[in-house]
Each structure stands twice: as structure tokens, then as C-alpha cells.
PDB file of C-alpha atoms in Angstrom:
ATOM      1  CA  UNK A 896     272.825  75.059 237.755  1.00 55.00           C
ATOM      2  CA  UNK A 897     269.270  76.833 238.631  1.00 56.00           C
ATOM      3  CA  UNK A 898     271.568  79.811 239.972  1.00 59.00           C
ATOM      4  CA  UNK A 899     273.170  79.840 236.539  1.00 53.00           C
ATOM      5  CA  UNK A 900     269.680  79.955 234.672  1.00 47.00           C
ATOM      6  CA  UNK A 901     268.518  82.755 237.087  1.00 53.00           C
ATOM      7  CA  UNK A 902     271.391  84.860 236.067  1.00 55.00           C
ATOM      8  CA  UNK A 903     271.100  84.233 232.389  1.00 54.00           C
ATOM      9  CA  UNK A 904     267.415  85.007 232.386  1.00 56.00           C
ATOM     10  CA  UNK A 905     268.290  88.425 234.575  1.00 54.00           C
ATOM     11  CA  UNK A 906     270.957  89.272 231.736  1.00 53.00           C
ATOM     12  CA  UNK A 907     268.340  88.640 228.863  1.00 57.00           C
ATOM     13  CA  UNK A 908     266.051  90.816 230.399  1.00 59.00           C
ATOM     14  CA  UNK A 909     268.601  93.422 230.795  1.00 56.00           C
ATOM     15  CA  UNK A 910     269.631  93.344 227.485  1.00 52.00           C
ATOM     16  CA  UNK A 911     267.166  95.459 225.777  1.00 53.00           C
ATOM     17  CA  UNK A 912     267.665  98.184 228.211  1.00 47.00           C
ATOM     18  CA  UNK A 913     270.824  98.002 227.884  1.00 49.00           C
ATOM     19  CA  UNK A 914     270.980  98.257 224.011  1.00 56.00           C
ATOM     20  CA  UNK A 915     268.323 101.189 224.391  1.00 64.00           C
ATOM     21  CA  UNK A 916     270.856 103.167 226.803  1.00 86.00           C
ATOM     22  CA  UNK A 917     271.453 106.890 225.735  1.00 95.00           C
ATOM     23  CA  UNK A 918     274.764 107.454 224.438  1.00 98.00           C
ATOM     24  CA  UNK A 919     276.560 110.491 225.935  1.00 98.00           C
ATOM     25  CA  UNK A 920     277.349 114.000 224.019  1.00 97.00           C
ATOM     26  CA  UNK A 921     280.914 113.085 223.657  1.00 98.00           C
ATOM     27  CA  UNK A 922     280.030 109.408 222.236  1.00 98.00           C
ATOM     28  CA  UNK A 923     277.605 111.160 219.669  1.00 98.00           C
ATOM     29  CA  UNK A 924     279.871 113.783 218.792  1.00 97.00           C
ATOM     30  CA  UNK A 925     282.745 111.339 218.373  1.00 97.00           C
ATOM     31  CA  UNK A 926     281.151 108.893 216.126  1.00 96.00           C
ATOM     32  CA  UNK A 927     278.640 111.263 214.097  1.00 96.00           C
ATOM     33  CA  UNK A 928     279.282 114.980 214.556  1.00 96.00           C
ATOM     34  CA  UNK A 929     283.471 115.053 214.593  1.00 96.00           C
ATOM     35  CA  UNK A 930     284.010 114.648 210.770  1.00 93.00           C
ATOM     36  CA  UNK A 931     282.237 118.394 209.989  1.00 95.00           C
ATOM     37  CA  UNK A 932     282.651 120.203 213.318  1.00 96.00           C
ATOM     38  CA  UNK A 933     286.373 119.386 213.546  1.00 96.00           C
ATOM     39  CA  UNK A 934     287.121 120.559 210.347  1.00 95.00           C
ATOM     40  CA  UNK A 935     284.400 123.127 209.676  1.00 95.00           C
ATOM     41  CA  UNK A 936     283.017 121.096 206.594  1.00 94.00           C
ATOM     42  CA  UNK A 937     280.222 122.535 204.794  1.00 91.00           C
ATOM     43  CA  UNK A 938     280.280 125.564 206.976  1.00 93.00           C
ATOM     44  CA  UNK A 939     279.720 123.654 210.281  1.00 95.00           C
ATOM     45  CA  UNK A 940     280.725 125.692 213.697  1.00 96.00           C
ATOM     46  CA  UNK A 941     284.102 124.236 214.589  1.00 96.00           C
ATOM     47  CA  UNK A 942     284.587 122.851 218.027  1.00 96.00           C
ATOM     48  CA  UNK A 943     286.340 125.413 220.077  1.00 96.00           C
ATOM     49  CA  UNK A 944     285.149 128.184 218.038  1.00 96.00           C
ATOM     50  CA  UNK A 945     283.193 130.423 220.660  1.00 95.00           C
ATOM     51  CA  UNK A 946     282.700 133.113 218.140  1.00 95.00           C
ATOM     52  CA  UNK A 947     280.929 130.764 215.518  1.00 95.00           C
ATOM     53  CA  UNK A 948     278.628 129.357 218.399  1.00 96.00           C
ATOM     54  CA  UNK A 949     277.826 132.723 219.786  1.00 95.00           C
ATOM     55  CA  UNK A 950     274.956 133.490 217.386  1.00 96.00           C
ATOM     56  CA  UNK A 951     273.644 129.834 217.629  1.00 95.00           C
ATOM     57  CA  UNK A 952     273.663 129.923 221.469  1.00 95.00           C
ATOM     58  CA  UNK A 953     271.406 133.326 221.756  1.00 96.00           C
ATOM     59  CA  UNK A 954     268.796 131.210 219.550  1.00 96.00           C
ATOM     60  CA  UNK A 955     268.605 128.942 222.330  1.00 96.00           C
ATOM     61  CA  UNK A 956     268.585 124.887 222.639  1.00 96.00           C
ATOM     62  CA  UNK A 957     265.294 124.404 220.960  1.00 97.00           C
ATOM     63  CA  UNK A 958     266.312 126.134 217.871  1.00 97.00           C
ATOM     64  CA  UNK A 959     269.554 124.184 217.672  1.00 97.00           C
ATOM     65  CA  UNK A 960     267.780 120.961 218.383  1.00 97.00           C
ATOM     66  CA  UNK A 961     265.317 121.822 215.547  1.00 97.00           C
ATOM     67  CA  UNK A 962     268.350 122.776 213.131  1.00 97.00           C
ATOM     68  CA  UNK A 963     269.893 119.419 213.515  1.00 97.00           C
ATOM     69  CA  UNK A 964     266.762 117.437 213.306  1.00 97.00           C
ATOM     70  CA  UNK A 965     265.564 119.413 209.905  1.00 97.00           C
ATOM     71  CA  UNK A 966     269.119 120.027 208.700  1.00 95.00           C
ATOM     72  CA  UNK A 967     270.440 123.441 208.070  1.00 93.00           C
ATOM     73  CA  UNK A 968     272.566 124.629 205.206  1.00 92.00           C
ATOM     74  CA  UNK A 969     275.097 121.891 204.255  1.00 92.00           C
ATOM     75  CA  UNK A 970     274.155 119.704 207.407  1.00 93.00           C
ATOM     76  CA  UNK A 971     271.561 116.656 206.585  1.00 94.00           C
ATOM     77  CA  UNK A 972     268.715 116.102 208.700  1.00 95.00           C
ATOM     78  CA  UNK A 973     269.899 114.350 212.000  1.00 96.00           C
ATOM     79  CA  UNK A 974     273.277 115.596 211.354  1.00 92.00           C
ATOM     80  CA  UNK A 975     273.798 111.852 209.756  1.00 92.00           C
ATOM     81  CA  UNK A 976     272.658 110.438 213.270  1.00 95.00           C
ATOM     82  CA  UNK A 977     269.477 108.811 212.165  1.00 95.00           C
ATOM     83  CA  UNK A 978     269.283 106.628 215.136  1.00 97.00           C
ATOM     84  CA  UNK A 979     270.006 109.592 217.542  1.00 97.00           C
ATOM     85  CA  UNK A 980     267.217 110.648 220.393  1.00 97.00           C
ATOM     86  CA  UNK A 981     266.260 113.879 220.809  1.00 97.00           C
ATOM     87  CA  UNK A 982     268.184 113.620 224.267  1.00 97.00           C
ATOM     88  CA  UNK A 983     271.442 112.197 222.419  1.00 98.00           C
ATOM     89  CA  UNK A 984     271.269 115.083 220.231  1.00 98.00           C
ATOM     90  CA  UNK A 985     270.842 117.463 222.932  1.00 97.00           C
ATOM     91  CA  UNK A 986     273.747 116.086 224.708  1.00 98.00           C
ATOM     92  CA  UNK A 987     275.925 116.232 221.428  1.00 98.00           C
ATOM     93  CA  UNK A 988     275.194 120.098 221.040  1.00 97.00           C
ATOM     94  CA  UNK A 989     275.887 120.529 224.816  1.00 97.00           C
ATOM     95  CA  UNK A 990     279.376 118.742 224.403  1.00 97.00           C
ATOM     96  CA  UNK A 991     280.088 121.113 221.488  1.00 97.00           C
ATOM     97  CA  UNK A 992     279.177 124.270 223.670  1.00 96.00           C
ATOM     98  CA  UNK A 993     280.917 123.220 226.485  1.00 96.00           C
ATOM     99  CA  UNK A 994     284.215 122.507 224.750  1.00 96.00           C
ATOM    100  CA  UNK A 995     283.659 125.757 222.655  1.00 94.00           C
ATOM    101  CA  UNK A 996     283.732 128.202 226.106  1.00 84.00           C
ATOM    102  CA  UNK A 997     279.783 127.993 226.567  1.00 70.00           C
ATOM    103  CA  UNK A 998     278.835 125.998 229.880  1.00 57.00           C
ATOM    104  CA  UNK A 999     275.222 126.644 229.605  1.00 53.00           C
ATOM    105  CA  UNK A1000     272.279 127.540 226.744  1.00 49.00           C
TER     106      UNK A1000
END
């Protein structure tokens, strides 16, 4: 019984950390970004379209992150991911770039 209570206490202590674990770029893309970046809706650069991403890559990651956070053209602020951290947004951008023939920014 004591061992079970200790195990339950350990799980309870870990729950907040597990709940706050950052999502991968692929997870964020698949749940938040895919609707526009797969179809090109509202002028979004499509996944896999290196030519569309090239001018954005030239501006650098800081500018791309700011564009997502502030919104740009048809993209609303935070790209509809109001609960995304900067790290998650950056990971999603990297996922888009890596799958659009760019391995680094």
C-alpha cells in the first residue's frame, strides 16, 4: 500500500511537467498550421514549395517568428496557435522549412 501511494505521489508531481512539455514542430504543424500551409489558403507558403519559402528564409528565423507571433497578411497572430510557446512556433517553422527543401535557417 505504501509503495502504491509513493508511486501515485510521484505521478502527481510529474503531471504538471508532462502537461507543459513542448510539442514538436510536426505536432504543431499537424494540429495548427496544416490547414493553410497545405493548401496555400490566404497566400500561405505551402509545405514543400521551396520557391515560396526562399524570400522568408533570407529574412531569417527571428523575422519569421515575429511574423507568426504578430500575424502577417492573411495569417492571424500566433497562426491560430494561441497556446504555442516561441519554441513550439520555431519548431513548426523548422518543420515547414525542412519539408520544403531547407535544412537550416
